[in-house]
XYZ file of C-alpha atoms in Angstrom:
537
model
C 261.491 155.241 -20.658
C 260.991 155.527 -17.210
C 264.420 156.857 -16.526
C 263.630 159.590 -19.310
C 260.325 160.640 -17.417
C 262.136 160.663 -14.195
C 264.640 163.127 -15.687
C 262.146 165.094 -17.105
C 260.213 165.435 -13.989
C 263.365 166.754 -12.052
C 264.386 169.075 -14.924
C 260.803 170.161 -14.638
C 261.017 170.797 -10.989
C 264.221 172.686 -11.198
C 262.358 174.903 -13.925
C 259.243 175.474 -11.793
C 261.297 176.585 -8.826
C 263.262 179.178 -10.894
C 259.894 180.221 -12.149
C 258.522 180.653 -8.800
C 261.541 182.343 -7.229
C 261.048 184.708 -10.301
C 257.612 185.002 -9.922
C 258.087 186.356 -6.257
C 259.355 189.776 -7.776
C 256.357 190.144 -10.200
C 253.124 188.194 -8.744
C 251.130 189.241 -12.046
C 253.570 187.239 -14.007
C 252.779 183.869 -12.678
C 251.538 181.362 -15.130
C 252.684 183.619 -17.930
C 252.698 182.026 -21.176
C 253.667 184.435 -24.282
C 251.609 187.464 -23.114
C 248.368 185.498 -21.742
C 248.172 185.022 -18.024
C 246.242 182.205 -16.333
C 246.568 183.777 -12.781
C 246.991 187.484 -13.451
C 244.638 190.514 -12.850
C 244.860 191.619 -16.847
C 241.504 192.055 -17.789
C 240.238 189.248 -19.786
C 239.544 192.091 -22.861
C 243.188 192.505 -23.356
C 244.916 190.924 -26.475
C 248.414 189.278 -26.702
C 250.244 191.401 -28.743
C 249.790 191.285 -32.395
C 247.042 188.520 -32.104
C 243.329 189.294 -32.784
C 240.887 188.160 -30.823
C 237.983 188.548 -33.812
C 238.623 188.892 -37.849
C 241.159 187.586 -39.906
C 244.031 187.442 -40.387
C 244.588 186.333 -36.968
C 248.107 188.020 -36.430
C 249.422 191.224 -37.469
C 252.653 189.422 -38.776
C 252.804 186.094 -40.276
C 254.336 183.663 -38.151
C 255.389 180.033 -38.585
C 254.399 177.335 -36.570
C 255.458 173.522 -36.297
C 252.481 171.081 -36.499
C 252.855 167.146 -35.727
C 249.991 164.877 -37.074
C 248.788 161.589 -38.442
C 249.101 161.421 -42.170
C 247.099 158.369 -44.079
C 249.721 159.196 -47.133
C 247.346 160.271 -49.585
C 248.757 163.573 -50.683
C 251.310 166.447 -49.525
C 250.122 168.350 -46.868
C 251.811 171.490 -48.262
C 249.932 171.033 -51.334
C 246.290 170.713 -49.842
C 243.937 173.575 -50.832
C 242.536 173.436 -47.460
C 245.684 174.313 -45.782
C 246.691 176.912 -48.415
C 243.365 178.513 -47.801
C 244.116 178.694 -44.036
C 247.400 180.049 -44.157
C 245.869 183.083 -46.273
C 243.188 183.723 -43.899
C 244.945 183.432 -40.940
C 248.508 184.442 -41.655
C 249.921 181.337 -40.042
C 252.144 179.350 -41.831
C 252.673 175.197 -40.863
C 255.416 173.465 -41.028
C 254.476 169.579 -40.991
C 256.265 166.860 -39.170
C 253.808 164.061 -39.837
C 254.098 160.385 -39.320
C 252.401 157.437 -41.059
C 249.045 156.092 -39.419
C 250.921 153.074 -38.316
C 254.011 154.304 -36.521
C 252.435 157.508 -35.240
C 251.859 156.636 -31.769
C 255.351 155.428 -31.538
C 256.652 158.761 -32.973
C 254.787 160.937 -30.601
C 256.211 158.881 -27.673
C 259.714 159.765 -29.116
C 258.853 163.248 -29.199
C 257.361 163.353 -25.701
C 260.501 161.663 -24.520
C 263.088 163.343 -26.207
C 261.765 166.955 -25.417
C 262.162 168.164 -28.972
C 258.455 169.382 -29.629
C 256.305 170.486 -32.046
C 254.062 173.411 -31.373
C 250.973 171.810 -31.717
C 249.496 168.188 -31.902
C 246.879 167.731 -34.713
C 244.907 164.443 -35.055
C 246.983 163.793 -31.994
C 244.975 160.538 -30.456
C 246.051 161.813 -27.391
C 244.569 159.092 -24.659
C 243.337 160.684 -21.269
C 246.269 159.179 -19.633
C 248.582 161.427 -21.693
C 246.775 164.137 -21.039
C 247.550 164.040 -17.528
C 250.728 163.100 -17.700
C 252.074 165.100 -20.009
C 249.890 168.320 -18.665
C 251.207 167.684 -15.218
C 254.477 167.741 -16.409
C 254.101 171.202 -18.316
C 255.001 169.694 -21.739
C 251.078 170.303 -22.661
C 250.017 173.574 -21.773
C 246.398 174.260 -20.164
C 244.217 175.492 -22.732
C 241.042 176.759 -20.579
C 242.513 180.120 -20.125
C 242.576 181.037 -23.691
C 239.303 179.763 -24.148
C 237.772 181.849 -21.387
C 239.740 184.892 -22.531
C 238.181 185.246 -25.543
C 240.674 183.529 -28.367
C 238.078 180.625 -29.037
C 234.638 181.674 -28.989
C 233.116 178.948 -30.870
C 234.743 176.378 -28.354
C 233.410 178.607 -25.655
C 230.044 178.359 -26.886
C 230.179 174.712 -27.767
C 231.247 174.277 -23.975
C 228.614 177.040 -22.441
C 225.873 175.257 -24.773
C 227.139 171.679 -23.646
C 228.925 171.966 -20.143
C 228.921 168.021 -19.815
C 231.694 168.297 -22.872
C 233.773 170.889 -21.159
C 233.731 168.668 -17.704
C 234.314 165.504 -20.184
C 237.626 166.833 -21.233
C 238.698 168.758 -17.689
C 241.174 166.558 -15.911
C 241.256 165.849 -12.311
C 243.847 169.138 -11.694
C 241.254 171.440 -12.994
C 242.960 171.851 -16.719
C 241.913 171.072 -20.160
C 244.988 170.037 -22.184
C 243.485 168.900 -25.186
C 240.516 169.506 -27.455
C 237.835 166.739 -28.588
C 236.521 166.127 -32.090
C 232.798 167.220 -31.479
C 230.134 165.448 -33.335
C 226.599 166.128 -32.468
C 224.858 164.454 -35.317
C 226.552 161.125 -34.864
C 224.757 158.255 -33.802
C 226.848 155.227 -34.379
C 230.062 154.542 -32.437
C 231.141 152.088 -34.773
C 230.045 150.491 -37.992
C 227.091 148.745 -36.850
C 225.470 144.987 -38.138
C 223.949 144.636 -41.399
C 221.475 141.951 -42.600
C 222.345 140.667 -46.430
C 218.971 141.547 -47.991
C 218.751 139.038 -50.516
C 218.839 136.345 -47.807
C 215.971 138.020 -45.965
C 214.327 137.915 -49.346
C 215.137 134.426 -50.455
C 214.116 132.847 -47.365
C 210.924 135.160 -46.741
C 212.156 135.944 -43.659
C 211.479 139.043 -41.215
C 213.940 140.712 -39.255
C 214.721 138.666 -35.742
C 213.412 140.180 -32.711
C 214.916 138.158 -29.936
C 218.083 136.233 -29.608
C 215.981 132.926 -30.113
C 214.396 134.294 -33.357
C 218.111 135.617 -34.582
C 219.346 131.577 -33.863
C 216.990 130.235 -35.553
C 217.414 132.759 -38.890
C 221.086 131.908 -38.790
C 220.213 128.267 -38.879
C 217.781 128.955 -41.856
C 220.631 130.529 -43.650
C 222.948 127.388 -43.196
C 220.517 124.839 -44.275
C 218.504 126.456 -46.615
C 220.493 127.534 -49.588
C 219.963 131.060 -48.714
C 222.004 132.485 -51.809
C 220.252 130.035 -54.315
C 223.576 128.623 -55.715
C 222.915 124.913 -54.707
C 225.944 124.892 -52.494
C 226.228 125.023 -48.521
C 228.593 128.092 -48.617
C 226.584 130.482 -46.764
C 227.972 131.961 -43.764
C 225.261 133.097 -41.517
C 227.389 135.282 -39.123
C 231.143 136.294 -39.702
C 233.362 138.453 -37.837
C 237.244 139.607 -37.188
C 238.205 138.673 -34.227
C 235.029 139.578 -32.480
C 236.254 143.050 -32.357
C 233.800 144.588 -35.070
C 230.388 142.600 -33.308
C 231.397 142.675 -29.819
C 230.040 145.909 -28.769
C 226.659 145.382 -30.965
C 226.083 141.879 -29.566
C 226.940 142.703 -26.002
C 223.521 145.133 -26.179
C 221.557 142.028 -26.446
C 222.545 141.571 -22.762
C 221.977 144.832 -21.552
C 225.670 146.042 -21.741
C 226.977 149.042 -23.883
C 230.353 149.061 -23.325
C 232.905 146.407 -23.635
C 235.211 147.670 -21.008
C 233.316 149.765 -18.521
C 229.526 150.879 -18.022
C 227.448 152.900 -15.458
C 223.881 151.446 -14.954
C 220.899 153.698 -14.100
C 221.922 153.837 -10.677
C 225.440 155.078 -11.083
C 226.994 151.924 -10.308
C 230.427 151.145 -12.427
C 231.011 147.597 -13.719
C 233.636 145.980 -15.514
C 231.982 144.065 -18.588
C 234.110 141.296 -18.579
C 232.940 139.703 -14.855
C 229.202 140.412 -15.518
C 226.875 137.950 -16.295
C 225.530 139.816 -19.345
C 228.887 139.110 -20.509
C 228.503 135.009 -19.989
C 225.322 135.183 -21.878
C 227.034 136.748 -24.638
C 229.465 134.193 -24.768
C 227.305 131.701 -24.508
C 225.134 132.613 -27.541
C 228.212 132.874 -29.399
C 229.658 129.685 -28.270
C 226.085 127.894 -29.410
C 226.539 129.845 -32.373
C 230.143 128.277 -33.053
C 229.115 124.673 -32.148
C 226.453 124.472 -34.972
C 228.762 126.442 -37.278
C 226.567 129.494 -37.570
C 229.665 131.898 -36.433
C 232.359 131.688 -39.226
C 235.199 129.289 -38.024
C 237.488 131.514 -39.794
C 236.853 134.713 -37.239
C 239.752 134.643 -35.115
C 242.209 134.279 -38.395
C 240.851 136.055 -41.115
C 241.742 139.702 -41.998
C 239.133 142.238 -42.908
C 239.691 141.817 -46.738
C 239.175 138.153 -46.306
C 235.915 139.075 -44.880
C 234.654 141.568 -47.404
C 235.680 139.131 -50.517
C 233.134 136.632 -48.885
C 230.671 139.277 -48.753
C 231.555 139.955 -52.482
C 230.907 136.275 -53.510
C 227.416 136.645 -51.792
C 227.985 134.177 -49.182
C 227.228 136.344 -45.740
C 224.063 136.970 -43.972
C 224.824 138.958 -41.409
C 228.112 141.079 -40.920
C 229.877 144.640 -39.474
C 230.653 147.313 -41.770
C 230.371 151.160 -41.818
C 228.027 150.822 -44.687
C 226.585 147.142 -46.276
C 227.843 147.978 -49.685
C 231.553 148.243 -48.218
C 231.474 144.428 -47.525
C 228.752 143.227 -50.188
C 230.159 145.377 -53.292
C 227.850 147.300 -55.524
C 226.366 150.732 -55.212
C 224.552 152.227 -51.887
C 221.392 150.622 -51.902
C 218.337 150.426 -49.351
C 218.240 146.601 -49.931
C 220.690 145.552 -47.038
C 218.699 146.610 -43.733
C 220.469 147.599 -40.370
C 220.286 144.967 -37.949
C 217.910 145.566 -35.010
C 219.463 144.880 -31.721
C 217.289 141.848 -30.257
C 216.361 140.990 -26.931
C 217.757 138.307 -24.646
C 216.617 136.907 -21.473
C 218.014 139.914 -19.599
C 215.594 142.563 -18.443
C 215.470 145.892 -20.294
C 217.474 144.462 -23.391
C 218.621 145.192 -25.912
C 220.404 148.737 -25.638
C 222.915 150.391 -27.890
C 225.865 152.078 -26.913
C 225.713 155.216 -29.146
C 228.304 157.954 -30.459
C 229.070 160.142 -27.118
C 229.078 163.052 -29.609
C 232.504 163.495 -28.283
C 236.034 161.710 -28.935
C 237.554 159.883 -26.146
C 240.751 160.899 -26.967
C 242.216 164.525 -27.469
C 242.425 165.651 -30.838
C 244.368 168.687 -30.474
C 247.060 170.351 -27.972
C 249.434 172.901 -27.495
C 252.928 172.044 -26.397
C 255.154 174.442 -23.966
C 257.405 175.019 -27.291
C 254.734 177.064 -28.844
C 255.454 180.646 -29.087
C 252.509 182.049 -29.887
C 249.596 180.128 -27.960
C 246.706 182.754 -28.253
C 247.018 182.674 -32.133
C 247.380 178.582 -32.482
C 243.911 179.050 -30.315
C 242.461 181.248 -32.673
C 243.446 178.927 -35.391
C 242.177 175.663 -34.295
C 238.766 177.791 -32.944
C 237.831 178.268 -36.396
C 237.697 174.302 -37.000
C 234.550 174.635 -34.313
C 232.745 177.153 -36.740
C 230.003 176.393 -39.366
C 232.643 178.289 -41.790
C 235.867 176.460 -40.402
C 234.158 172.889 -40.528
C 232.800 173.390 -43.990
C 236.185 174.255 -45.044
C 238.044 171.228 -43.641
C 235.316 168.903 -43.867
C 234.416 169.790 -47.685
C 237.176 171.861 -48.980
C 236.836 175.537 -50.147
C 233.601 176.725 -51.879
C 233.472 176.097 -55.632
C 235.980 173.181 -55.590
C 233.727 170.109 -54.544
C 230.748 171.966 -53.739
C 228.654 175.524 -54.072
C 226.460 177.139 -52.225
C 222.368 176.607 -53.444
C 220.941 179.086 -50.765
C 223.697 180.534 -48.868
C 221.473 182.143 -46.276
C 220.064 178.818 -45.439
C 223.524 176.928 -45.299
C 222.113 175.036 -48.393
C 224.787 173.481 -50.385
C 225.226 171.372 -53.512
C 227.866 168.887 -55.262
C 229.967 170.053 -58.263
C 231.157 167.411 -60.277
C 234.533 165.937 -59.072
C 237.548 166.972 -60.861
C 238.745 163.915 -62.965
C 235.527 162.441 -62.730
C 237.426 160.044 -59.630
C 235.352 159.094 -56.692
C 234.511 162.077 -54.445
C 235.663 160.685 -51.233
C 238.967 160.300 -52.711
C 239.468 163.473 -54.154
C 238.416 165.063 -50.861
C 241.304 163.193 -49.289
C 243.728 165.013 -51.306
C 242.548 168.897 -50.640
C 242.270 168.434 -46.653
C 243.808 166.928 -43.861
C 240.313 165.761 -42.459
C 240.438 162.439 -44.065
C 241.028 158.882 -42.400
C 242.099 160.160 -39.230
C 240.095 161.904 -36.330
C 240.522 165.617 -36.173
C 240.230 168.513 -33.973
C 236.771 170.335 -34.873
C 232.604 169.686 -35.135
C 230.160 168.283 -37.252
C 226.361 168.762 -37.149
C 223.594 168.213 -39.540
C 223.547 171.801 -40.707
C 227.307 171.128 -42.542
C 225.210 168.540 -44.867
C 222.036 170.720 -46.066
C 221.319 169.874 -49.411
C 224.361 167.319 -50.024
C 222.899 164.100 -48.516
C 221.817 161.326 -50.929
C 218.577 159.220 -50.446
C 220.650 156.468 -49.038
C 221.939 158.653 -46.101
C 218.324 160.015 -45.778
C 217.167 156.186 -45.305
C 220.280 155.476 -43.088
C 218.908 158.358 -40.731
C 215.234 156.581 -40.821
C 216.923 152.989 -39.998
C 218.971 154.857 -37.037
C 215.444 156.384 -35.778
C 213.733 153.416 -36.021
C 216.245 150.769 -34.669
C 218.820 152.526 -32.966
C 217.816 155.702 -31.382
C 215.203 154.700 -29.240
C 217.291 152.405 -27.267
C 220.556 154.089 -27.264
C 222.804 154.882 -24.317
C 225.728 157.034 -24.162
C 228.625 155.276 -23.303
C 230.660 155.540 -20.052
C 231.846 159.039 -20.335
C 235.184 160.503 -20.629
C 236.653 160.435 -17.048
C 240.340 161.030 -16.102
C 242.089 159.126 -13.319
C 244.717 160.638 -11.161
C 248.336 159.818 -12.070
C 248.476 157.680 -9.247
C 244.863 155.745 -10.145
C 245.992 155.730 -13.775
C 249.428 153.978 -13.219
C 247.487 151.387 -11.202
C 244.922 150.885 -14.038
C 247.006 150.605 -16.530
C 249.105 148.115 -14.931
C 245.860 146.003 -14.046
C 244.205 146.325 -17.469
C 247.435 145.420 -19.621
C 246.889 142.000 -17.791
C 243.493 141.957 -17.714
C 243.024 142.732 -21.167
C 245.129 140.083 -22.419
C 243.601 137.541 -20.396
C 240.051 138.853 -21.261
C 240.720 138.322 -24.909
C 242.525 134.850 -24.551
C 239.455 133.445 -22.493
C 237.094 135.209 -24.919
C 238.285 133.057 -27.558
C 238.805 130.072 -25.595
C 235.114 129.928 -24.260
C 233.469 130.908 -27.827
C 235.241 128.193 -29.657
C 234.950 125.478 -26.822
C 238.434 125.363 -25.941
C 237.406 126.473 -22.547
C 233.947 125.005 -21.288
C 231.421 127.485 -20.160
C 231.161 125.311 -16.923
C 234.420 126.878 -15.897
C 232.841 130.286 -15.574
C 233.126 130.493 -11.743
C 236.939 129.403 -12.191
C 237.465 132.279 -14.909
C 235.372 134.760 -12.794
C 237.682 134.255 -9.698
C 240.971 134.612 -11.847
C 239.279 137.976 -12.949
C 238.730 139.471 -9.459
C 242.417 138.033 -8.468
C 243.607 140.131 -11.419
C 241.766 143.239 -10.184
C 238.628 143.179 -11.933
C 236.934 144.656 -8.824
C 239.500 147.003 -8.448
C 238.931 148.476 -11.718
C 235.450 148.797 -11.308
C 236.341 150.971 -8.148
C 239.009 153.228 -9.395
C 236.562 153.903 -12.873
C 233.805 154.682 -9.843
C 235.671 157.433 -7.990
C 236.212 158.979 -11.465
C 232.893 158.944 -12.448
C 231.740 160.035 -9.099
C 234.079 163.151 -9.134
């Protein structure tokens, strides 16, 4: 792979040299890409030939572009009503080069290595390092000029209203190579923790407010037959490899990101070497020793965890909604867990959703013959109308307007009587993958159930008051990224192994200093330094 990158870089250098020499004869053509000019003196009001900056269709003559995306495999994208509607609206036909979720990353890497590129990436999951690498190589083209020249008015408005979003997706060389998913209504970064309401009620227990109260409650669950079946089969706390509870529980010790976070003074910390992380390990080890933490945590699957929930064995667990684990219908019986206070000052905290995706969801490649038209196409997804189309489908299929002037909608019966969400997966690509576009509370006016409103209230009472934005989306330079990737590759493996050993008692926490010494030897301090530089920039 490295040889391929070197070869492609050499070819790029030759291509750029030819471009520079050609530009000497025509200064105004420097950086031109299909009629748009990054550094030219052409007025921004000029439009690319055949591409309209306003209204629909986008192009005067129909064009076909190749799109690569992740695919959950629910339906044929060629037959999706949303994409058919989009083609009629814009005049742009798409040819799909999709890959299944579990093989998309591999296919994406092969496409970059081969140079046989699609015209655009959708639901691209482009990590910051990929954006910097392939952007600097010229494989992904800069997008900011098309945004600023009027081909993306909706994105431009969001960037103007929220300069931090634009800043968060601008690489060290000053370019934007990918677009985020923007969700201005989100609170959860991941599925939160939930209590089994039946257990709370049967024990006459109030929600714990401190780690000591939480320990005492979990112990009662184990000892007092919380599910009332006469067996000691209750599982006070369960997890799948700790991945589902780690970030939530770290908040009890004042940490709101499991790898990197910045404190109120702007100092960057590498989480696995902090005292708060030791507190988290110590508490989980205590639960493990007393069989309050499921001893199948490091071996079970999510499906096995859910089976325990449906068997009414779980007291505290993670999921997007409680009924996903416990079964049944949405209800207000199983409360959202209030993060609890530990011995650490200013705890607890909650790492809230940053409002944007950490990775890029959309990019245009150097193979694209019509980048201006492509930017107009994707910009529609960042408007109210486009977000409605891609999130909820065409009007009068799953929903209709109750009051269009107020953007108030109502659901229609689902064709065939199947689950609405399952049906939605057959009509739009925005299902099961993180896609470009935006979400806001305005999109769901009239569509939210009593359960949805209850969730909003739970969030407002329990999470929003202690929420902190996670470490921002930052970009390392190529040199920094190379160093950080190498260090984190080894550190992540070591930290994951030691977390399991500390929690299960295979490694005594009396060896914390020895662990800390090894972390620092492997580059823990250096990781903090690298991300401090990026944060300061």
